[in-house]
Every structure is written in C-alpha cells, then in structure tokens.
Amino acid sequence: MTLEILKKGTSENFLLKQIIKKNFTSKYKDSFIGVLWSFLNPLIEMALLTAIFSAVFARSIENFPVYFLTGRIVINFFNSGTKIAMRSIKANRSIFNKIFIPRYIFALGGICSEFLNFLMSVIVLIAIMILTQAPFYAMALFSVIPIAVLFLLITGIGLILAIVCTKFTDIEYLYKIFTSLLIYACAIFYPITSVPQPIRGYMELNPVYGIIAQFRSFVMEGQFPSASLMLTTFAISLVIFIIGVLVFRKYQDRITLEL
Amino acid sequence: MDNEKTEVKKIKTQIIPAIHNTVSLQFYLRTEDGKPIANEEVVYNLLRETGEISNSYRQITNEEGKVHLTLNLKGDTIIQLLYEGSDKYEKAKVNTFRVRPSKEEKELKNGHPYQVRRREEAQKKKEEAKKEKEAAKLRKIEEFAEAQNQLQTVGDDNVAIELRNVSLSFKIGKDKIDNLKEYVIRTINRTKEKKTIFKATDNVSFKIYKGEKVGIIGFNGAGKSTLLKIISGVYTPDEGEVIVNGNIAPLLSLGAGFDKNYSGRENIFLNGAILGYNEKFLNEKYDEILEFSELGEFINLPVKNYSSGMLSKLGFSIATIVDPDILILDEVLGVGDITFREKSREKLQSLMASNTTVLLVSHSIREIRNICDKAIWIEKGRVRAVGEVDAICDEYEDEAQNVSKEKTKKLKPQRF
C-alpha cells in the first residue's frame, strides 16, 4: 500500500474523497431528515438508556448521559467502521472485476466516512456535556490519541474481515453477533467497577474497551489514564493493524479472481 | 495308359461378388486341352480362420464341367476348392478364396462393397490429413516460440506492452464453498471436493510496439478477456511479468460504480475517479463530457431516472474523454441510438488515431481486419499465432469453419 493516497491532486486521493462523499451522502439520501439522523440516532438511544439505567447505576456513575455517550460513540465507530470495511470488496465486486483500482481504497473510504459520522456524534456529546453542565478539561484534547489508535485498530480488523468475508459469506452474520456481544463487554452502560477483579483484568486486554476507558479518562476526568493501559491497547492495535495489512496484501490478488 | 491319363487342367473358377452374406461360386472343371469333365465329384471345404474345417460340400459336375454353389456365410471364411481326381484324371490343385462379409456388413448395412471401400479410403485420407494438420500446428507453435525467443533478445524501448511468460490459473470446484459453516463441516467430514485448476492464461509472451493496432482473436473461452484484464491490471498473474509503458484506457465496462442516487454530474466525478482521472482533469473536461453525452438538463437529475441508453451514453462519454497511450477494447462499442452510435464510433476512430496503441478483442473478424494491422490468436490460454492481420485472420477463419463442423459438439473446458 502506497502513501500516494495522501498526496493531494493524485487520482487515488480524489477517488478516496469521492468514495467518502458517496458513502456519506448515500447513507441518508432516502430519509426525510437526512444528515440529522446522525445527530438524532445517538440522542434517542442515549435518552432511552439513561431513562432505564440511570436509576440502576445512579450511585456509581456520576453523569450517566455523558458516560454512556462517550462509550457509545466509540463503539459505534468501531462497529460501523469494521462493518463497512468488511463489505467493501464484496459490495463493489462489479468495479473490482472490470477496472484496476487499489483494493483497499473502498475499505479505507468507508472507514473515513464512518469517522466523519463519529465526529458528528462528538458534536452531540459536546452538546450533552453543556446541557448536563459537565466540566470541560483542556486534557480532553489528548483524546485524539485513543481515537488515532482506534482508527488503526478498525483498519486492521476491517482489512482482515474484507478478505475473509469475501471468501465466506456467513462471516457477516457471525460478526454481527460478535459486535452485539462486544457492546456488553465494553462497559458502555455499566460502571467498570461493578466487574469483579480477575475478569476486569481480561477486559482491559480488549483494545476497544481500552480505548473507551482512555477516552473517558481524558474527557470526563481530565487526566492521563494509566500508562500500562495505553501501552497495551496501542500494542495490541498495532499488531492487529500490521496483521491486517499483511493478510490483505497477501490475499488481495487471489480474492479478485473469486469475485 | 500314360497317354490315356490326360492331365487335368487347372480348375478354372469364376467368382460372382457377394450380396449380403451370400456368396455364389461357379467354376468349370476341364482337361488341359479344354474338354469339359462331367460327372466328377468336387469338394468345397469351408475353413475358419483358425484352419479347422467347419463345413464341407460335395457336388457333381454337369456336362459342361460346371459346378455351382450358393453359400450363406457368416464371419471370416476361407473357401477351399478341391478335385481329388479319379482313375482317369489327375488330382487338381487346391484353390482357396477368402470371404469377409461380416466386417463390411458391420460398417455398412445394405451397402455395396465398392461403396464401403471407397468410404474407407476417404476416411483414411481424412485421418491422414488431420494428422498432418496437427503436426503442422505443432510445428507452427514451435516456430512461433522460437521466433518469440529471438524477439526477446532484441532490446528496444519502443515497446508499449510486453508480456513475459505470463500465466494465470483459476481454481474451480463444482460446488463453490462460500460460507464458513460449509467449510468447517466439509473439512471435518472430509468431503471437500478437490478443486481443479483451470489455466486461463498459460505461458503467454508477446510484445506490442507503440502505435500498433493489435487484434486478439480466438474462440469463446480461449482466454482473451482474461488476457485483457491482466494487461489492464485487474488480475495479477501467478507467474510472469507484465510491462506497460504509457497510460491505459480500458473500455471494458461503461459506467462502473455509478450511484443511482447521484445526479449525472456527481456520477461524472465518481466514475471519473474510479477510472483514475484526477480532480483537475475532470473539472477541465466536465463541459466536454456533458456536451458529448447530449444529456442537457438531465445531468442534474439522479441517474435512477435515466433510461439505459442515456446511462450508457454518459458512461461512454466519461470513459472516452481521455487521450490514452494505450486503448483496450472488448468489442468495438457502439452505444445509444443511431445518431449516438455513429458519433461514438467516430469518437473511437479518433481515439485510435495514429499514435495510440490499440488492443482490441472482437469476434467480428471484419472489424479486426479493418482496424488492426497485427493479430494475436489465442487458443486454450496460449498464443497460437502472432502476425500480420490478414494472414492470421485467414488461418483463423479456415480453422473456424472446420471446427464448427467437427468440434462444436465436443466443446468442454480444458483442464490441467
């Protein structure tokens, strides 16, 4: 994979932009309120879960709406990003079959457009923080670190899935189950302190949970999370990313033949 | 006594050709000076191939010395005629005939033996001709390979496309396992079918020089389109090298990646990006594309409202806006209504102008002859012949005629 894509004015860069634009506009093209859905969706979900769980976890979680939203927007980016990357080759087989374009470009474009969706839900998060009078910390700017790591992780997993899903179609359904399980495993709507210790240690190995914990630490508490958590999350994500790139490189030519 | 015992002349016989399984044998028994011998016994022995006597008939000659016997024969039979002699006459030599009615019978019911023989001869000639042809074909391929090797030693930088020993194979299984469940179950049960490898391109090498117009011909399934896809980069070959100098415009599919919700305008940019144009180029050429596509006000409507003709007009306009060094065509495209068809052909003609290298796959030999000056004949994934277009096309057409007679029914995928 070359870095051509980052250079302005190249056709790859232009194609990436076009794909992002296409994904973004087509997502809300047919619905009446359009892009507003990007804001409404997390809001409604948050309101619902706040109504249900704030009573249960009221004592242990200080600001449930913000606690929930921080976790929710991260895991949503993870789930939709990997999903769109997973389908990227299969959905565009008619193009891959006829014209040579870099095979990873649809996966990357999809992840980028989901990243834009993520940024829009960050706006929702800020709005809710203002509404609930949550404190703002300058430290929160450091949350770009876990988000960058998340981007790496999604790209790695997405590239692996794109290859595997083209070969085995039922991976898509299995992965759907996996993602819904992941929501429960990442302490989105319950406090991590309610999990007993040995299990909690394993949970911290899950890079998605690691990223959520770091994100919350920067945004809600305004302090650096533990260095060990940051390092393990980064290391695991990097390894997955490298494996993803290698797997994709190895199989991308073969997968075109099977389309 | 010596004088009285006259020498028996050789038994004179006459054979009347067999009809069906029946053989009539007629012969005369005479003395040496031609006097017929009457009232003597003559023996017919019927022998099998192995030599044992299967049947034997005895007949008495009439006043003219004539004997007549009609036999109904089956299978290979040898007929022995024998006169054993008497007090007056000497023993006559044995005459034998071989009759083979059954083979002819098998080959031709109700046929005259002459017809059969003629047919056999024709068959033999045909087979010989076929063998010769095969040999000639092999010789040609060898000659070509040799010539190709010589070509490769000539170094020059005027090459537009060069393929060096390119091979690509597909794996085909009768039932494609495309889900994990099936895969796991089959692996456990060991009922996974072994995949056969289908060589779509087999050790292909050739050079195309700048400005050459090359036609690729071959029967269906010979691997022409696969070859085009390898050259345009869609497929990466398993082995070998593909060298391309200059930018390629593959007109293999029109309107790839159109988004139906996008307007024509937006699709120009999307499709253009997929075709590898950059933003600046598309901005410059936008008006030209719009004008050529004749879409007018429709350009601002989503393409889901377009007719298929309008879609292909738009696709064609986007695809042909470039000024490529190498143009790759799978069949000469004529799209849209009559006027646009004419226009699109003209556009292609102008694209194929002097300096462009053209690679054209077509089943229309007439078109190939018109456009190209060189032809490559692909057969079963290999290069059968390369050369001047008319020579190759003539050969191809000859073969096509023969093939349509002989082989079409036997067509099956060639697997290795």
XYZ file of C-alpha atoms in Angstrom:
675
model
C 0.000 0.000 0.000
C 1.423 3.289 -1.004
C 1.074 6.664 0.525
C 0.022 8.091 -2.835
C -3.421 8.341 -1.406
C -2.408 11.083 0.985
C -0.914 13.297 -1.698
C -3.202 15.982 -2.941
C -4.067 16.040 -6.619
C -3.428 12.355 -7.279
C -6.242 10.288 -8.686
C -6.144 7.992 -5.642
C -6.673 10.886 -3.323
C -9.530 12.118 -5.487
C -11.106 8.681 -5.564
C -10.907 8.418 -1.787
C -12.658 11.751 -1.446
C -15.349 10.675 -3.881
C -15.924 7.426 -2.003
C -16.200 9.201 1.319
C -18.643 11.646 -0.173
C -20.656 8.879 -1.752
C -20.869 6.827 1.442
C -21.774 9.849 3.447
C -24.497 11.158 1.177
C -25.984 7.806 0.255
C -26.411 6.909 3.896
C -29.088 9.483 4.444
C -30.174 10.119 0.881
C -33.543 8.459 1.065
C -34.571 9.564 4.518
C -36.587 12.690 5.005
C -34.493 14.428 7.619
C -31.209 13.354 6.052
C -27.999 14.027 7.920
C -29.942 14.984 11.022
C -30.208 11.276 11.710
C -26.527 11.293 12.588
C -27.409 13.555 15.496
C -30.763 12.105 16.393
C -29.742 8.493 16.475
C -27.315 8.662 19.408
C -29.539 11.168 21.162
C -32.586 8.949 21.168
C -30.566 5.932 22.194
C -28.942 7.895 24.980
C -32.258 9.219 26.263
C -33.685 5.722 26.300
C -30.781 4.103 28.099
C -30.480 6.983 30.520
C -34.103 6.526 31.438
C -33.589 2.811 32.006
C -30.177 2.569 33.615
C -29.562 5.832 35.421
C -31.751 4.522 38.239
C -29.762 1.282 38.461
C -26.267 2.712 38.251
C -27.126 6.135 39.631
C -24.835 5.891 42.603
C -21.712 4.617 40.884
C -21.871 6.776 37.728
C -21.700 10.484 38.143
C -23.043 11.720 34.832
C -24.754 8.797 33.151
C -25.672 10.504 29.820
C -22.064 11.565 29.206
C -20.715 8.245 30.490
C -22.972 6.373 28.111
C -22.365 8.650 25.112
C -18.575 8.524 25.334
C -18.682 4.749 25.221
C -21.436 4.632 22.693
C -19.866 6.852 20.046
C -16.577 4.985 20.246
C -18.089 1.548 19.924
C -20.431 2.758 17.225
C -17.469 3.999 15.194
C -15.784 0.658 15.732
C -18.807 -1.410 14.726
C -19.870 0.588 11.687
C -16.288 1.140 10.525
C -15.372 -2.540 10.579
C -18.711 -3.443 9.033
C -18.345 -1.108 6.095
C -14.758 -2.251 5.534
C -15.882 -5.873 5.718
C -18.369 -5.348 2.902
C -16.157 -3.088 0.829
C -14.825 -5.694 -1.578
C -17.985 -7.717 -1.936
C -20.213 -4.720 -2.466
C -18.008 -3.298 -5.186
C -17.197 -6.506 -6.992
C -18.530 -5.193 -10.280
C -15.913 -2.463 -10.187
C -13.032 -4.634 -8.987
C -13.863 -7.060 -11.733
C -13.538 -4.572 -14.541
C -11.166 -1.821 -13.589
C -7.968 -1.772 -11.665
C -8.201 0.369 -8.554
C -6.348 -0.158 -5.297
C -8.289 -2.841 -3.480
C -8.063 -1.247 -0.077
C -9.497 2.059 -1.207
C -13.156 1.253 -0.632
C -12.391 -0.090 2.830
C -10.409 2.989 3.719
C -13.019 5.306 2.222
C -15.739 3.570 4.202
C -13.817 3.876 7.448
C -13.170 7.552 6.739
C -16.831 8.285 6.142
C -17.697 6.499 9.375
C -15.073 8.674 11.031
C -16.981 11.723 9.819
C -20.097 10.257 11.392
C -18.119 9.825 14.575
C -17.079 13.480 14.518
C -20.716 14.457 14.138
C -21.640 12.436 17.182
C -18.832 14.191 19.048
C -20.847 17.359 18.467
C -23.798 15.633 20.146
C -21.533 14.669 23.017
C -20.386 18.270 23.488
C -23.984 19.467 23.400
C -24.971 16.972 26.073
C -21.978 17.920 28.183
C -23.081 21.553 28.066
C -26.639 20.581 28.905
C -25.634 18.439 31.877
C -23.141 21.074 32.991
C -20.266 18.643 32.841
C -16.810 20.196 33.284
C -14.587 20.713 30.221
C -10.892 19.936 30.526
C -8.034 21.037 28.291
C -6.762 17.472 28.734
C -9.717 16.321 26.608
C -7.758 17.369 23.515
C -5.434 14.441 24.163
C -8.297 12.100 23.331
C -7.051 12.261 19.745
C -4.507 9.644 20.868
C -7.008 6.854 21.632
C -9.035 7.870 18.580
C -5.985 7.533 16.351
C -5.295 4.121 17.878
C -8.933 3.217 17.269
C -8.560 4.194 13.624
C -5.564 1.867 13.367
C -7.487 -0.955 15.019
C -10.542 -0.550 12.792
C -8.401 -0.511 9.673
C -6.603 -3.689 10.709
C -9.746 -5.617 11.591
C -11.619 -4.201 8.604
C -8.960 -5.345 6.140
C -8.915 -8.874 7.562
C -12.700 -9.040 7.509
C -12.863 -7.719 3.952
C -10.804 -10.675 2.769
C -12.454 -13.306 4.962
C -15.967 -12.080 4.259
C -15.418 -12.276 0.510
C -14.399 -15.901 0.918
C -17.039 -16.892 3.472
C -20.300 -15.019 3.239
C -21.648 -16.102 6.607
C -18.864 -14.259 8.425
C -21.073 -11.220 8.069
C -23.741 -12.730 10.340
C -21.237 -14.114 12.805
C -19.597 -10.751 13.041
C -22.966 -9.113 13.742
C -23.360 -11.352 16.799
C -19.812 -10.579 17.817
C -20.390 -6.828 17.688
C -23.502 -7.007 19.839
C -21.568 -9.069 22.373
C -18.804 -6.510 22.256
C -21.202 -3.808 23.407
C -21.763 -5.748 26.596
C -18.087 -6.471 27.054
C -17.010 -2.856 26.827
C -18.765 -1.355 29.838
C -20.839 1.032 27.757
C -23.757 1.417 30.165
C -22.458 -0.077 33.392
C -19.544 1.024 35.559
C -16.348 -0.978 35.185
C -16.032 -1.036 38.970
C -19.015 -3.377 39.134
C -16.958 -6.074 37.400
C -15.003 -8.366 39.772
C -11.229 -8.269 39.527
C -9.974 -11.287 37.564
C -12.486 -10.653 34.776
C -11.716 -6.963 34.764
C -8.065 -7.723 34.042
C -9.049 -9.636 30.947
C -11.440 -6.905 29.867
C -8.610 -4.440 29.808
C -6.881 -6.584 27.197
C -9.759 -5.814 24.856
C -8.432 -2.871 22.862
C -11.900 -1.454 22.239
C -12.550 -1.283 25.961
C -9.062 0.167 26.447
C -9.816 2.952 24.010
C -13.159 3.720 25.639
C -11.538 3.847 29.068
C -8.839 6.210 27.816
C -11.378 8.394 26.030
C -13.471 8.690 29.191
C -10.449 9.402 31.294
C -9.417 12.311 29.047
C -12.904 13.736 28.503
C -14.670 13.141 31.798
C -11.842 13.277 34.322
C -9.290 15.414 32.527
C -6.351 13.199 33.384
C -3.996 10.735 31.732
C -5.084 7.120 32.027
C -2.592 4.585 33.324
C 0.426 4.175 31.070
C 0.109 0.387 31.100
C -3.442 0.576 29.703
C -2.361 2.980 26.970
C 0.615 0.852 26.019
C -1.211 -2.481 25.913
C -4.047 -1.002 23.872
C -1.621 0.593 21.445
C 0.496 -2.537 21.127
C -2.472 -4.825 20.503
C -3.981 -2.412 17.982
C -0.699 -2.031 16.154
C -0.219 -5.787 15.932
C -3.750 -6.218 14.589
C -3.177 -3.428 12.084
C 0.046 -4.996 10.829
C -1.564 -8.421 10.561
C -4.465 -6.834 8.687
C -2.199 -5.134 6.174
C -0.165 -8.293 5.647
C -3.223 -10.504 5.217
C -4.809 -8.056 2.830
C -1.639 -7.728 0.785
C -1.245 -11.458 0.532
C -4.772 -12.282 -0.492
C -5.970 -9.228 -2.397
C -4.988 -10.600 -5.799
C -6.428 -14.011 -5.154
C -9.683 -12.604 -3.897
C -10.206 -10.654 -7.125
C -10.187 -13.921 -9.038
C -13.022 -15.259 -6.920
C -15.301 -12.287 -7.271
C -2.068 -95.936 -70.013
C 0.164 -92.973 -69.855
C -1.420 -91.487 -72.897
C -4.866 -92.188 -71.766
C -4.446 -90.484 -68.451
C -4.753 -86.930 -69.637
C -3.560 -84.122 -67.497
C -6.252 -82.292 -65.610
C -6.195 -78.685 -66.389
C -6.153 -76.223 -63.551
C -9.579 -75.752 -62.192
C -10.984 -72.643 -63.666
C -13.185 -70.669 -61.371
C -15.260 -67.640 -61.501
C -16.416 -65.663 -58.529
C -19.556 -63.643 -58.534
C -19.472 -60.812 -55.993
C -21.254 -61.412 -52.773
C -24.536 -59.775 -51.986
C -25.316 -59.662 -48.287
C -23.902 -62.778 -46.755
C -24.404 -64.864 -49.798
C -21.542 -65.973 -51.998
C -22.083 -67.745 -55.243
C -19.239 -69.795 -56.502
C -19.198 -71.104 -60.022
C -16.395 -72.917 -61.761
C -15.596 -75.269 -64.590
C -13.592 -78.451 -64.399
C -11.716 -79.043 -67.612
C -8.867 -81.086 -69.005
C -5.710 -79.381 -70.148
C -6.884 -79.200 -73.761
C -10.216 -77.698 -72.708
C -12.522 -80.704 -72.758
C -15.147 -80.483 -70.008
C -15.150 -83.249 -67.474
C -18.617 -84.414 -66.456
C -19.883 -86.496 -63.583
C -16.937 -85.951 -61.302
C -17.128 -85.034 -57.653
C -15.754 -81.679 -56.463
C -15.317 -80.730 -52.808
C -15.900 -77.342 -51.239
C -14.256 -77.050 -47.858
C -15.244 -74.108 -45.652
C -12.474 -73.244 -43.224
C -12.477 -70.978 -40.236
C -9.699 -68.507 -39.677
C -8.017 -70.989 -37.383
C -7.795 -73.533 -40.183
C -10.252 -76.149 -38.991
C -12.899 -77.309 -41.391
C -16.296 -76.028 -40.430
C -18.267 -77.464 -43.292
C -17.766 -79.360 -46.474
C -19.956 -79.763 -49.555
C -19.664 -82.207 -52.440
C -21.050 -81.522 -55.888
C -21.067 -83.407 -59.198
C -20.060 -81.548 -62.376
C -22.609 -81.367 -65.179
C -21.962 -81.981 -68.903
C -20.160 -78.676 -69.321
C -17.995 -79.483 -66.277
C -19.661 -76.732 -64.389
C -20.295 -76.642 -60.659
C -22.417 -74.036 -58.927
C -22.814 -73.494 -55.201
C -24.501 -70.746 -53.240
C -23.344 -70.262 -49.689
C -24.623 -68.244 -46.794
C -21.547 -67.134 -44.922
C -21.014 -65.531 -41.583
C -17.739 -64.147 -40.347
C -14.328 -64.700 -41.845
C -14.358 -67.767 -44.004
C -11.842 -69.405 -46.280
C -13.261 -71.478 -49.084
C -11.157 -74.324 -50.490
C -11.955 -75.869 -53.852
C -10.653 -79.384 -54.361
C -10.801 -82.037 -57.001
C -9.465 -85.291 -55.655
C -9.009 -86.976 -59.044
C -10.036 -90.427 -60.204
C -8.680 -93.324 -62.331
C -8.844 -91.212 -65.455
C -7.946 -87.752 -64.253
C -5.249 -86.322 -62.074
C -5.825 -84.516 -58.854
C -6.284 -80.771 -59.302
C -4.556 -78.163 -57.222
C -6.403 -76.588 -54.386
C -7.813 -73.123 -54.965
C -8.671 -71.002 -51.981
C -10.708 -67.824 -51.509
C -11.157 -65.692 -48.554
C -14.505 -64.104 -47.842
C -15.044 -61.357 -45.362
C -18.624 -60.401 -45.363
C -19.144 -59.589 -41.710
C -16.852 -56.572 -41.420
C -18.408 -54.893 -44.375
C -21.762 -55.796 -43.015
C -20.955 -54.125 -39.765
C -19.788 -50.973 -41.380
C -22.488 -50.567 -43.864
C -25.877 -52.178 -43.862
C -27.206 -52.719 -47.346
C -24.112 -51.191 -48.847
C -22.298 -52.321 -51.868
C -18.726 -53.423 -51.056
C -17.326 -50.938 -53.521
C -19.064 -48.135 -51.724
C -17.627 -49.396 -48.479
C -14.173 -49.490 -49.868
C -14.500 -46.007 -51.247
C -15.698 -44.752 -47.891
C -12.853 -46.448 -46.103
C -10.382 -44.839 -48.387
C -11.929 -41.436 -47.825
C -11.792 -41.957 -44.076
C -8.177 -42.904 -44.231
C -7.353 -39.860 -46.277
C -9.188 -37.637 -43.797
C -7.311 -39.055 -40.861
C -4.020 -38.597 -42.616
C -4.907 -35.010 -43.417
C -5.859 -34.424 -39.796
C -2.611 -35.860 -38.541
C -0.723 -33.701 -40.962
C -2.628 -30.651 -39.787
C -1.895 -31.388 -36.144
C 1.734 -31.813 -36.978
C 1.707 -28.545 -38.899
C 0.071 -26.840 -35.955
C 2.689 -28.115 -33.564
C 5.413 -27.084 -35.935
C 3.918 -23.622 -36.154
C 3.741 -23.249 -32.396
C 7.333 -24.314 -32.109
C 8.360 -21.954 -34.857
C 6.492 -19.192 -33.132
C 8.135 -19.871 -29.799
C 11.493 -19.781 -31.492
C 10.709 -16.532 -33.236
C 9.497 -15.148 -29.947
C 12.717 -16.047 -28.227
C 14.597 -14.230 -30.929
C 12.325 -11.244 -30.468
C 13.057 -11.110 -26.798
C 16.740 -10.842 -27.388
C 16.188 -7.675 -29.390
C 16.185 -4.871 -26.892
C 14.311 -1.697 -27.678
C 12.411 0.949 -25.840
C 9.627 1.253 -28.333
C 7.501 -1.331 -26.583
C 4.064 -0.351 -25.303
C 3.021 -3.654 -23.776
C 5.199 -6.605 -23.055
C 4.150 -9.913 -21.547
C 6.805 -12.326 -20.422
C 5.729 -15.895 -19.705
C 2.502 -14.795 -18.099
C 0.350 -17.492 -16.531
C -2.831 -17.234 -14.562
C -4.966 -20.056 -13.299
C -8.349 -20.183 -11.672
C -9.438 -22.727 -9.158
C -12.776 -24.199 -9.989
C -14.817 -26.552 -7.923
C -18.157 -27.967 -8.908
C -19.816 -26.616 -5.802
C -18.273 -23.461 -4.537
C -17.917 -23.370 -0.779
C -18.592 -19.788 0.103
C -19.515 -19.975 3.746
C -17.687 -20.921 6.862
C -20.316 -23.409 8.032
C -19.975 -25.484 4.891
C -16.209 -25.193 5.017
C -15.931 -26.438 8.584
C -18.406 -29.285 8.078
C -16.747 -30.417 4.872
C -13.334 -30.274 6.481
C -14.481 -32.409 9.384
C -16.310 -34.900 7.178
C -13.502 -34.855 4.643
C -15.947 -34.343 1.816
C -14.241 -31.296 0.444
C -14.065 -31.582 -3.266
C -10.663 -31.212 -4.772
C -10.526 -28.134 -6.874
C -9.419 -28.339 -10.443
C -7.056 -25.737 -11.704
C -8.052 -24.062 -14.902
C -5.276 -22.307 -16.729
C -6.897 -19.308 -18.313
C -3.584 -17.928 -19.456
C -0.734 -20.285 -19.995
C 2.791 -19.034 -20.523
C 1.895 -16.167 -22.797
C 4.579 -13.859 -24.093
C 4.366 -11.174 -26.712
C 5.378 -7.631 -27.424
C 3.246 -4.845 -28.717
C 5.039 -1.809 -30.026
C 3.916 1.760 -29.722
C 1.299 2.738 -32.239
C 0.477 -0.810 -33.237
C -3.144 -1.810 -33.626
C -3.469 -5.348 -32.415
C -6.499 -7.580 -32.596
C -6.897 -10.530 -30.311
C -8.902 -13.379 -31.751
C -9.836 -16.805 -30.538
C -12.862 -18.911 -29.813
C -15.083 -18.429 -26.815
C -13.332 -19.296 -23.597
C -9.876 -19.111 -25.122
C -8.787 -16.569 -22.551
C -8.955 -13.314 -24.482
C -10.793 -11.292 -21.878
C -8.648 -12.688 -19.089
C -5.642 -11.517 -21.026
C -7.099 -8.023 -21.337
C -7.787 -7.975 -17.622
C -4.229 -8.997 -16.899
C -2.907 -6.226 -19.109
C -5.202 -3.627 -17.588
C -4.155 -4.732 -14.111
C -7.424 -6.171 -12.835
C -5.867 -9.595 -12.450
C -2.363 -10.127 -11.219
C -0.704 -13.072 -12.971
C 0.560 -16.035 -10.952
C 3.778 -16.073 -12.889
C 5.494 -13.856 -15.373
C 5.775 -10.190 -15.939
C 3.553 -7.575 -17.495
C 5.228 -4.383 -18.582
C 3.102 -1.487 -19.713
C 4.512 1.822 -20.880
C 2.005 4.629 -21.025
C -1.438 5.221 -19.599
C -4.136 2.712 -20.351
C -7.771 3.431 -21.021
C -9.603 0.161 -20.601
C -13.016 0.489 -22.171
C -14.121 -2.764 -20.625
C -17.093 -1.521 -18.718
C -19.063 1.641 -19.050
C -20.380 3.454 -16.036
C -18.703 1.259 -13.443
C -19.681 2.281 -9.951
C -22.484 4.631 -10.905
C -24.507 5.561 -7.850
C -28.146 5.563 -8.766
C -28.999 8.258 -6.288
C -26.342 10.570 -7.636
C -27.088 13.083 -10.315
C -25.387 12.697 -13.663
C -23.000 15.456 -12.685
C -21.934 13.779 -9.460
C -21.590 10.476 -11.228
C -19.210 12.018 -13.738
C -16.868 12.762 -10.872
C -17.385 9.440 -9.108
C -16.983 7.338 -12.234
C -14.103 9.501 -13.380
C -12.354 8.914 -10.059
C -12.830 5.172 -10.405
C -11.374 5.338 -13.911
C -8.318 7.005 -12.429
C -8.780 10.623 -13.504
C -7.786 13.328 -11.104
C -9.895 16.227 -9.966
C -8.224 18.906 -12.029
C -8.584 16.922 -15.218
C -12.269 16.242 -14.597
C -13.015 19.861 -13.835
C -11.425 20.864 -17.095
C -13.179 18.226 -19.125
C -16.571 18.404 -17.447
C -18.165 20.583 -20.120
C -16.794 18.423 -22.874
C -18.230 15.289 -21.267
C -21.596 16.921 -20.796
C -21.703 18.136 -24.354
C -20.694 14.799 -25.785
C -23.210 12.878 -23.711
C -26.089 15.003 -25.064
C -27.816 14.815 -21.706
C -28.531 18.528 -21.367
C -30.733 19.312 -18.410
C -30.901 15.665 -17.393
C -27.398 15.952 -15.986
C -28.796 17.382 -12.776
C -31.266 14.548 -12.214
C -30.425 11.367 -10.332
C -29.336 8.661 -12.738
C -32.001 6.323 -11.439
C -34.342 8.307 -13.660
C -32.217 7.754 -16.752
C -33.003 5.313 -19.492
C -30.426 2.604 -20.106
C -29.436 4.324 -23.333
C -28.782 7.571 -21.502
C -26.721 5.721 -18.897
C -24.514 4.134 -21.500
C -24.160 7.458 -23.306
C -22.946 9.048 -20.100
C -20.659 6.126 -19.331
C -19.198 6.227 -22.810
C -18.616 9.959 -22.639
C -16.728 9.681 -19.377
C -14.668 6.709 -20.457
C -13.553 8.195 -23.764
C -12.670 11.679 -22.589
C -9.048 10.703 -22.060
C -6.323 10.755 -24.630
C -4.753 7.412 -23.819
C -1.478 5.948 -24.981
C -2.977 2.502 -24.937
C -6.613 1.791 -25.665
C -8.066 -1.529 -24.629
C -11.371 -2.556 -26.120
C -13.534 -5.604 -25.624
C -15.606 -5.454 -28.790
C -15.977 -2.114 -30.523
C -18.637 -0.324 -28.645
C -21.491 1.376 -30.258
C -23.950 2.685 -27.734
C -27.181 4.605 -27.650
C -29.477 5.438 -30.530
C -28.498 5.555 -34.189
C -27.055 9.043 -34.175
C -25.105 8.492 -30.983
C -23.890 5.148 -32.235
C -22.421 6.865 -35.254
C -20.908 9.540 -33.052
C -19.427 7.067 -30.597
C -17.826 5.128 -33.419
C -16.324 8.308 -34.767
C -15.004 9.109 -31.329
C -13.386 5.703 -31.102
C -11.881 6.155 -34.544
C -10.323 9.412 -33.419
C -9.038 7.763 -30.242
C -7.428 5.082 -32.344
C -5.599 7.721 -34.322
C -2.009 7.286 -35.354
C -0.084 7.250 -32.112
C -2.401 5.273 -29.909
C -1.663 1.639 -29.299
C -4.879 -0.298 -29.662
C -5.683 -3.696 -28.234
C -8.985 -4.994 -29.493
C -10.824 -8.169 -28.688
C -13.573 -8.924 -31.123
C -15.462 -11.786 -32.647
C -16.049 -9.751 -35.739
C -13.145 -10.664 -37.985
C -14.207 -7.975 -40.427
C -13.708 -5.356 -37.748
C -10.340 -6.741 -36.779
C -9.219 -6.643 -40.394
C -10.439 -3.063 -40.717
C -8.867 -1.666 -37.603
C -5.832 -3.753 -36.822
C -2.581 -4.359 -38.572
C -1.446 -7.202 -36.374
C -3.303 -10.073 -34.799
C -2.729 -12.433 -31.927
C -4.552 -15.722 -31.943
C -5.221 -17.127 -28.509
C -6.165 -20.764 -28.103
C -6.749 -22.501 -24.787
C -4.919 -19.765 -22.950
C -1.849 -19.931 -25.146
C -0.666 -17.886 -28.041
C -1.377 -19.874 -31.150
C -0.025 -17.385 -33.640
C 1.078 -13.797 -33.984
C 1.487 -11.954 -37.212
C 0.135 -9.770 -39.942
C -3.595 -9.394 -39.534
C -4.796 -10.827 -42.843
C -2.652 -13.929 -42.663
C -3.748 -14.747 -39.147
C -7.387 -13.986 -39.849
C -7.415 -16.194 -42.929
C -5.976 -19.045 -40.962
C -8.415 -18.449 -38.158
C -11.398 -18.412 -40.453
C -10.296 -21.643 -42.098
C -9.980 -23.287 -38.753
C -13.263 -21.844 -37.577
C -15.043 -23.499 -40.468
C -13.513 -26.843 -39.717
C -14.159 -26.512 -36.052
C -17.769 -25.627 -36.498
C -18.120 -28.882 -38.371
C -16.085 -31.110 -36.116
C -15.648 -29.845 -32.662
C -18.540 -27.733 -31.573
C -20.381 -30.627 -30.075
C -17.374 -31.805 -28.156
C -16.580 -28.442 -26.596
C -15.634 -28.829 -22.990
C -13.463 -26.882 -20.555
C -9.825 -27.697 -20.950
C -8.442 -28.536 -17.559
C -4.959 -29.189 -16.415
